[in-house]
Coordinates of C-alpha atoms and ligand atoms in Angstrom, one line a residue:
X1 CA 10.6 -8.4 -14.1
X2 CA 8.2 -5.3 -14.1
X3 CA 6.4 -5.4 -17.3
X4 CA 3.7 -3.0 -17.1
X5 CA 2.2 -1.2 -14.3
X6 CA -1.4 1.2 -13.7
X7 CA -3.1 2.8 -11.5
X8 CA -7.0 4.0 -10.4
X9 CA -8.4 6.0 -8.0
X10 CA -11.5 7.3 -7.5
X11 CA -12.8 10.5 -9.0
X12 CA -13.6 12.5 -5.6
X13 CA -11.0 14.3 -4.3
X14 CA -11.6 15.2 -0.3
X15 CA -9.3 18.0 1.0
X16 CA -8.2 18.3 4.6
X17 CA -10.5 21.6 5.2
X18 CA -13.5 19.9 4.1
X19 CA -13.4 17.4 7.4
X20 CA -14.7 20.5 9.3
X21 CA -17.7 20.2 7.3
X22 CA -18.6 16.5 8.1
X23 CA -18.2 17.7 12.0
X24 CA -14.6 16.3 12.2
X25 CA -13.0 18.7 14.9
X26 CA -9.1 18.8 12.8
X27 CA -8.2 21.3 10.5
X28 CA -5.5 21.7 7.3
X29 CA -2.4 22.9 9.0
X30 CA -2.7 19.9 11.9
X31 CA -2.5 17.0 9.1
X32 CA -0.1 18.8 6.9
X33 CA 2.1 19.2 9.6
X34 CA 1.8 15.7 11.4
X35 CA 1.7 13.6 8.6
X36 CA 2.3 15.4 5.0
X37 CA -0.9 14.7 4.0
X38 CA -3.1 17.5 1.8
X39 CA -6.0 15.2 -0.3
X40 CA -7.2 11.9 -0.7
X41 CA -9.3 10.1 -3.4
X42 CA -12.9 9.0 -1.6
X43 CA -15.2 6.4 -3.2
X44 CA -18.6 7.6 -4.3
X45 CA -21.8 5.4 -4.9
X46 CA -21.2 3.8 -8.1
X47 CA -17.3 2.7 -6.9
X48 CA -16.2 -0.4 -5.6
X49 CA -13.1 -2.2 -5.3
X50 CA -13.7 -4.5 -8.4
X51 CA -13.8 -1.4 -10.2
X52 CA -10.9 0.4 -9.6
X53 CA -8.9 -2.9 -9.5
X54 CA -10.1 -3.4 -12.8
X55 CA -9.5 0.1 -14.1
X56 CA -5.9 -0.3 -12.7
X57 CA -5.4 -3.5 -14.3
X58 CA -6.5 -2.4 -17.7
X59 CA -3.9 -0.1 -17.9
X60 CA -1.0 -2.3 -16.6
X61 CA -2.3 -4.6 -19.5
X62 CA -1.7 -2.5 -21.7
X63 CA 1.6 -0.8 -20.7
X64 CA 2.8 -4.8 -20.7
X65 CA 1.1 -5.4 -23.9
X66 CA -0.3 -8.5 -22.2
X67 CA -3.8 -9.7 -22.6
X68 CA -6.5 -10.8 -20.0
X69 CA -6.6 -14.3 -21.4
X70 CA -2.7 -14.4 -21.2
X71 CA -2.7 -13.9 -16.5
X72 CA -1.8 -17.7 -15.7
X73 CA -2.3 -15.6 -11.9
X74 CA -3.8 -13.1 -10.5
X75 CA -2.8 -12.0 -6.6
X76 CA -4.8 -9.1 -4.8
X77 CA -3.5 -7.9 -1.5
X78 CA -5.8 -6.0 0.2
X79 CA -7.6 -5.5 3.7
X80 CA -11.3 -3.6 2.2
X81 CA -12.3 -6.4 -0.1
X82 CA -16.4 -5.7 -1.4
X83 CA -17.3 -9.2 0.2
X84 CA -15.8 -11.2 2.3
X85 CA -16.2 -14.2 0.6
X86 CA -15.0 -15.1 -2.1
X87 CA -11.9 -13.0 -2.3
X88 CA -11.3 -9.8 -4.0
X89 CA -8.8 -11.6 -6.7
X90 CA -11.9 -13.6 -8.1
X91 CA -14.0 -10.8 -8.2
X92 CA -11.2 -8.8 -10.9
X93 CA -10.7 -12.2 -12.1
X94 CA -14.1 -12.5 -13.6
X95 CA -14.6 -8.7 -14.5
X96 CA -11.4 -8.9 -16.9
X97 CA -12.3 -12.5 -18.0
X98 CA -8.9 -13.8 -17.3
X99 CA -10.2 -17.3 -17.3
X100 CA -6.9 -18.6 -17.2
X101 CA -5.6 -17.4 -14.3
X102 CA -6.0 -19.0 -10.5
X103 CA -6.8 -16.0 -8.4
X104 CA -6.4 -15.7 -4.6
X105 CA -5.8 -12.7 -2.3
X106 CA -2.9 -11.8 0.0
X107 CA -3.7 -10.5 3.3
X108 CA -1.1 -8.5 4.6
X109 CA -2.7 -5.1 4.8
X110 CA 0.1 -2.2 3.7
X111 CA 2.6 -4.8 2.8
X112 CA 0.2 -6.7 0.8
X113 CA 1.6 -5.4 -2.5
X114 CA 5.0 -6.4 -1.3
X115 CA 4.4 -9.9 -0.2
X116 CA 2.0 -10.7 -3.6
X117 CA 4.9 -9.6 -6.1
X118 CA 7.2 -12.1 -3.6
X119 CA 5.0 -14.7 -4.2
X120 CA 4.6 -14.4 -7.9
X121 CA 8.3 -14.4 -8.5
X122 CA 9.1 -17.5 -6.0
X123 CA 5.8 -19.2 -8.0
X124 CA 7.7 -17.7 -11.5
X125 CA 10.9 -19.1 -9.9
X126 CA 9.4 -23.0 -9.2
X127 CA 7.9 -22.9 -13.2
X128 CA 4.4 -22.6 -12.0
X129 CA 3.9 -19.4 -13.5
X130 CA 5.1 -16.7 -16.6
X131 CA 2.5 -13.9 -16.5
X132 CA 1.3 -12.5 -13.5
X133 CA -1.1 -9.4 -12.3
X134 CA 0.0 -8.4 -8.9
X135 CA -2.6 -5.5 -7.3
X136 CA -2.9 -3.8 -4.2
X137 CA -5.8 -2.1 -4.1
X138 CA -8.3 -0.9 -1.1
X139 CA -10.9 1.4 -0.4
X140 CA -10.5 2.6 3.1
X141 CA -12.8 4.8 3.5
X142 CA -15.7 2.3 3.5
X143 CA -13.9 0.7 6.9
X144 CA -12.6 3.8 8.6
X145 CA -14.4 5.2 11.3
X146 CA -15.5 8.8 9.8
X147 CA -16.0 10.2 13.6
X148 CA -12.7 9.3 14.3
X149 CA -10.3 11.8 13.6
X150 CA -7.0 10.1 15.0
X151 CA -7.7 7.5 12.1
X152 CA -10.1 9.2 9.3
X153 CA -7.8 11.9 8.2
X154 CA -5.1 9.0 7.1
X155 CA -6.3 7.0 4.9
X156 CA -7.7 7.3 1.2
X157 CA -8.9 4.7 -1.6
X158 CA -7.0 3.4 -4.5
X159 CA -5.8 0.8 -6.7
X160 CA -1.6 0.0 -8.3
X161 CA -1.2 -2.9 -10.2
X162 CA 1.9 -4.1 -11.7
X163 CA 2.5 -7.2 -14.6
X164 CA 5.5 -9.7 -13.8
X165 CA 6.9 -11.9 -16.0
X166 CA 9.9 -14.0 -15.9
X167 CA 12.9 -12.3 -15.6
X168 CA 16.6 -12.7 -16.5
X169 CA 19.1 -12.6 -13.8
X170 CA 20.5 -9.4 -15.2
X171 CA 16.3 -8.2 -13.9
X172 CA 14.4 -8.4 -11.6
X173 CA 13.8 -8.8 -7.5
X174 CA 17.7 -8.8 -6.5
X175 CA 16.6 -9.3 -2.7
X176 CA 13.8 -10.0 -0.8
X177 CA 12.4 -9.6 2.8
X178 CA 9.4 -10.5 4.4
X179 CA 8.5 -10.4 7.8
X180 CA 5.3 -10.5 10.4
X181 CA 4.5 -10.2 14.5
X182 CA 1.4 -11.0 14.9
X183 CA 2.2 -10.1 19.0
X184 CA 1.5 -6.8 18.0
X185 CA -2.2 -7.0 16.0
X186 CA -4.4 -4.9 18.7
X187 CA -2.4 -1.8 17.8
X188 CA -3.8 -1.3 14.4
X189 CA -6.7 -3.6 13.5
X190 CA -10.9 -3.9 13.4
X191 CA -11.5 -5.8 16.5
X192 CA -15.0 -6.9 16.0
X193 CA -17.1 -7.8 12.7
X194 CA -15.1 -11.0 12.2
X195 CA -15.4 -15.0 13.1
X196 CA -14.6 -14.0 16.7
X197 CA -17.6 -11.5 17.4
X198 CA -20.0 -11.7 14.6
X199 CA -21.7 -8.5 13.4
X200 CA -24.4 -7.8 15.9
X201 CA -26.3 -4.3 16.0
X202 CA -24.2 -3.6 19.6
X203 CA -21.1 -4.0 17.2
X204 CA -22.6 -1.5 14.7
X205 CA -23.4 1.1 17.1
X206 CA -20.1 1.6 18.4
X207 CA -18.0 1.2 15.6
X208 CA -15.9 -2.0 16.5
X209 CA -15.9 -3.3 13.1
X210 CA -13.9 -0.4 11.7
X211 CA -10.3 0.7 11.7
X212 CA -9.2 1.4 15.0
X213 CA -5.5 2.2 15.9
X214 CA -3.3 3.0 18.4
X215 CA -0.9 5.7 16.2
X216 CA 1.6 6.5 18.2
X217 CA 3.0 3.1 18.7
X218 CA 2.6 2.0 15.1
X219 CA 4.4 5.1 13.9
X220 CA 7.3 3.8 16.4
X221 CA 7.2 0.3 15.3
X222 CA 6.6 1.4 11.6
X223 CA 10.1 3.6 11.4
X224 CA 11.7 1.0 13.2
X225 CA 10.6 -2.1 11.1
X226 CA 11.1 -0.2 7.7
X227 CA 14.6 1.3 8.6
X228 CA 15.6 -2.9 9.5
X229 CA 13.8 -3.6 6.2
X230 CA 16.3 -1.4 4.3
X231 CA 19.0 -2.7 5.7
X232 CA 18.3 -6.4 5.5
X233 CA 17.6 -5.8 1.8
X234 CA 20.6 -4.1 0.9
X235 CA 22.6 -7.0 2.5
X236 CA 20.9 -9.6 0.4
X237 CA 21.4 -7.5 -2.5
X238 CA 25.4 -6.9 -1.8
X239 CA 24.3 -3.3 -2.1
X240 CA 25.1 -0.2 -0.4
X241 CA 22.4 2.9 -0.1
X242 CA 24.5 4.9 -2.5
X243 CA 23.5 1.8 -5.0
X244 CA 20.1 3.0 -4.8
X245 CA 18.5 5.2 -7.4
X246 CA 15.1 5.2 -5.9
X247 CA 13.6 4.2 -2.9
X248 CA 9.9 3.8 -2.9
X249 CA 8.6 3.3 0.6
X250 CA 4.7 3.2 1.7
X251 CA 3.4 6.2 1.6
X252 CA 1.5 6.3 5.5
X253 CA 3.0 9.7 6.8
X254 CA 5.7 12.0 5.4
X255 CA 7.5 11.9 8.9
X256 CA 7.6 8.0 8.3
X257 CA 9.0 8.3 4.9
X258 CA 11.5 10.7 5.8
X259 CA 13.2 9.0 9.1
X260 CA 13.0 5.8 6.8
X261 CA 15.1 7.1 4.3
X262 CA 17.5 9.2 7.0
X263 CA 18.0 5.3 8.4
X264 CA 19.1 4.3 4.6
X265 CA 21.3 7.0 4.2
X266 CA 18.9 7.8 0.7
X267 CA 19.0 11.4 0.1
X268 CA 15.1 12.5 0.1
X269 CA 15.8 13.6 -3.6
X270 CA 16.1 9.6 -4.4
X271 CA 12.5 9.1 -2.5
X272 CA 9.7 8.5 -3.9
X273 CA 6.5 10.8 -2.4
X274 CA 3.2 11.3 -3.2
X275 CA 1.1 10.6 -0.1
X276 CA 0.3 15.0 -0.1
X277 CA -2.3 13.6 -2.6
X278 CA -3.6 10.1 -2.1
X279 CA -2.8 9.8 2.1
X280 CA -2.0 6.0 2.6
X281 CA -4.0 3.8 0.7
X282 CA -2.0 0.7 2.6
X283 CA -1.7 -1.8 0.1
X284 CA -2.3 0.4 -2.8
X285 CA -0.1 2.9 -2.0
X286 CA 3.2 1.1 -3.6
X287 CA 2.3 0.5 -6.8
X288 CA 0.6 3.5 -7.5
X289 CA 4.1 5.1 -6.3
X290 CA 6.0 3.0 -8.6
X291 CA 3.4 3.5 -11.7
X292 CA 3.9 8.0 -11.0
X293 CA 7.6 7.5 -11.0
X294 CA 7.5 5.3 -14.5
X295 CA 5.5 7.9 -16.3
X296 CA 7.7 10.8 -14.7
X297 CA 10.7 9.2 -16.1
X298 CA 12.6 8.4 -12.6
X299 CA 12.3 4.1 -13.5
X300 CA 13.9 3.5 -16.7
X301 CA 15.9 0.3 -17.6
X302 CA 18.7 -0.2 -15.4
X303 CA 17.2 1.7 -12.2
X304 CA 17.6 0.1 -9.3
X305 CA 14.5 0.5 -7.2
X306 CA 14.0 -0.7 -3.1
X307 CA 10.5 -1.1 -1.9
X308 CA 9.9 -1.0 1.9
X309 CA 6.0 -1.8 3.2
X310 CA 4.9 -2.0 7.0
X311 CA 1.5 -2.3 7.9
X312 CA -1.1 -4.0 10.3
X313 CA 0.0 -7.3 11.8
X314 CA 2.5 -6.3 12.1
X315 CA 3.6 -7.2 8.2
X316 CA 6.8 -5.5 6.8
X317 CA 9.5 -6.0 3.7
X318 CA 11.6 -4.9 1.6
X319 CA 12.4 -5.5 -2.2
X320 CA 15.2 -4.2 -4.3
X321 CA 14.4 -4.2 -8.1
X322 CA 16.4 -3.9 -10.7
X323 CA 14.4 -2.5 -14.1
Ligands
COA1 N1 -6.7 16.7 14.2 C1 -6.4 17.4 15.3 N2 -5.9 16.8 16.4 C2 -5.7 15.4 16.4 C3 -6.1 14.6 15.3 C4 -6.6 15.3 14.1 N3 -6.9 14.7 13.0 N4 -5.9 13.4 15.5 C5 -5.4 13.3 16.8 N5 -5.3 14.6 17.3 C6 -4.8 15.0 18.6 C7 -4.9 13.9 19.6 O1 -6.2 13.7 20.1 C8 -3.9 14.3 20.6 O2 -4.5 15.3 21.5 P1 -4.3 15.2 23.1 O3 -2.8 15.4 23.3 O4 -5.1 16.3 23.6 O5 -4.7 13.8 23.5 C9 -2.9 15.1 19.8 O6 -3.5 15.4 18.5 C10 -1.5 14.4 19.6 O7 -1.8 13.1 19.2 P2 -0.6 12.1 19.0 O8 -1.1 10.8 18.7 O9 0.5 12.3 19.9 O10 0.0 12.8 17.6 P3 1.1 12.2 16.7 O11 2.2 13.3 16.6 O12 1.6 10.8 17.1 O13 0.4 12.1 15.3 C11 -0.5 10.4 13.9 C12 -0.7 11.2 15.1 C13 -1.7 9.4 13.8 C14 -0.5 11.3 12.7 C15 0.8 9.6 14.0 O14 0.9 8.9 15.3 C16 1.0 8.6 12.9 O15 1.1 8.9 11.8 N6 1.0 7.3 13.3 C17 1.2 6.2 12.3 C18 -0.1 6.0 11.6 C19 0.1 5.2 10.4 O16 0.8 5.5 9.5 N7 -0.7 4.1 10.3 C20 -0.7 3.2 9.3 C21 0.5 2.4 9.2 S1 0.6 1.4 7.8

C-alpha cells in the first residue's frame, strides 16, 4: 500500500512565450493547443537530480512517518540520471543516509515509476522487503535539445516519490501490467553518447546525444498502448471503468490524456491533469500526479486509483490501486 507520497520541482518556472526569447521559433497558442502544455519547472545551477529526489523523498518520509534508516529499498526510475555510473538510486541513497536500503534504478523512461512500484510490491510479495521508496524523478532539460523545438517545448524537470509498505489484500495494487517493444526504440531515444558511439566532439556538435524523437508516431503508439493498458488492467482487476474513481495517466500531452481516457470510458472529470504546469517530466510525471490529487482531497481511503505510463522503448503499464 501507498503510505506516503512527495514531490520537488525546481524553482524556475519557464513559460511557453519566453522560448521566443532563447531564439526558439514557437509561440504560446501553438503548444497550448497541440499539447495542453502552459509552464514547466527548469533546473538552475545549483540543481541536480540528487537534489530534488531527495527533497521529494523527504517529504514522502514524512507523510509515511517513516524514517531514512527504516528503506530496506530504494528504486529510482529515471532516464537523466547526474552520472552515469553508479546509478541515480545510490546517489539519494547516500544523501538521505538510508544505509539500510539496497538501491538500484529502473530504466524504463516514462513508465519507470510504474514498473519500480511493480517491482517493490512483487519484492514485498516474495518477503524480501517491508518499506520501500519508489521515485521517479528526471531533469529533462539537461538532455533535450534546446534548438529543437519539436522536442524542447515538451518536457520539464521534476521529482514524485511515493513509500510502499506491505499491504493487506483489502489494499493495495489490484492488477498489474507491464509491457515493452524494444522494435520500436529509434522513434524516441538519444542515439549517440552511449556504449555504441562514445562521446566524441562530432557527437557534441550536432546534438546526437540528446532527446531526439519522431512525435507523430509516438503520439500514435502512445494512445494506442495506454488505451490497451486500461483495458488489460481493468480485466485483471474484475473491474469495469465505471469502478474507477480516478485515473491518473502520464501526463505527456493533454490530447494523449484525453483519447486515453475516451478509450476507458473515464469521464475527464475522474482524470487526473496537471501537465498545463509541469509538461511531461516522463518518469516523474506520475507520482507528482498522484501526490496533487492526495493533498487536494481526490485519493482518500477506499479510492480506487488506475495508473497508465507509456514512454521510450517502447515501455507501457497500467496499475489499478486501491487506497
Ligand atoms: N512550435 C511551432 N511549430 C512546431 C513546433 C513548435 N514547438 N514543433 C513542431 N512544429 C511544427 C512542425 O515543424 C510541423 O511543421 P511542418 O508541417 O511545416 O513540417 C508542424 O508543427 C506540425 O507538426 P506535427 O508533428 O504534425 O504536429 P503534431 O500535431 O503531431 O504535434 C507533437 C506535435 C510533438 C506535440 C505531438 O506529435 C506529440 O505530442 N507527440 C507525442 C510526444 C510525446 O508525448 N512524447 C513523449 C512520450 S512519453
Amino acid at each position: 500500500m501507498v503510505a506516503g507520497t512527495g514531490y520537488a520541482v525546481p524553482k524556475r518556472v519557464f513559460r511557453n512565450d519566453e522560448f521566443a526569447s532563447i531564439g526558439i521559433d514557437t509561440d504560446d497558442a501553438w503548444i497550448r493547443e497541440r499539447t495542453g502544455i502552459r509552464e514547466r519547472h527548469i533546473a538552475g545551477p545549483g540543481e541536480t537530480l540528487t537534489s530534488i529526489c531527495t527533497e521529494a523523498a523527504h517529504n514522502a518520509m514524512a507523510a509515511a512517518g517513516v524514517s531514512a534508516a527504516e528503506l530496506d529499498m530504494i528504486i529510482v526510475g529515471t532516464c537523466s540520471p547526474d552520472r552515469l555510473l553508479p546509478s541515480a538510486s545510490v546517489e539519494l541513497q547516500a544523501a538521505l543516509g538510508a544505509s539500510r536500503a539496497v538501491a538500484f534504478d529502473v530504466g524504463a523512461a516514462c513508465s519507470g515509476w510504474l514498473y519500480g512500484m511493480q517491482v517493490a510490491e512483487a519484492m514485498m510479495a516474495a518477503g524480501s522487503v517491508e518499506t520501500v521508496l519508489v521515485v521517479g524523478a528526471e531533469l529533462l532539460s539537461r538532455i533535450v535539445n534546446w534548438k529543437d523545438r519539436n522536442t524542447c517545448v515538451l518536457f520539464g524537470d521534476g521529482a514524485g516519490a511515493t513509500i510502499v509498505k506491505r499491504s493487506t489484500k483489502q489494499r493495495g495494487i489490484l492488477a498489474s501490467y507491464m509491457r515493452s517493444d524494444g522494435t520500436l526504440a529509434d522513434l524516441l531515444d538519444r542515439p549517440k553518447g552511449g556504449a555504441a558511439y562514445p562521446m566524441t566532439a562530432e557527437i557534441l556538435a550536432e546534438g546526437s546525444h540528446l532527446v531526439h524523437m519522431r512525435g507523430r508516431e509516438v503520439f500514435k503508439n502512445a494512445v494506442r498502448s495506454m488505451a490497451d493498458a486500461c483495458d488489460r488492467a481493468l480485466d485483471l482487476a474484475k473491474l469495469s471503468s465505471s469502478d474507477i474513481d480516478l485515473l491518473i495517466p502520464h501526463q505527456a500531452n493533454v490530447r494523449i490524456i484525453e483519447a486515453t481516457a475516451k478509450h476507458a470510458n473515464v469521464p475527464m472529470e475522474k482524470v487526473f491533469v496537471n501537465v498545463d504546469r509541469f509538461g511531461n517530466t516522463s518518469a516523474a510525471s506520475i507520482p507528482i500526479a498522484l501526490d496533487e490529487a492526495i493533498a487536494q482531497g481526490r485519493v482518500k481511503d477506499g479510492t480506487i486509483v488506475m495508473f497508465v505510463a507509456f514512454g521510450a522503448g517502447f515501455t507501457w503499464g497500467s496499475m489499478v490501486v486501491r487506497f
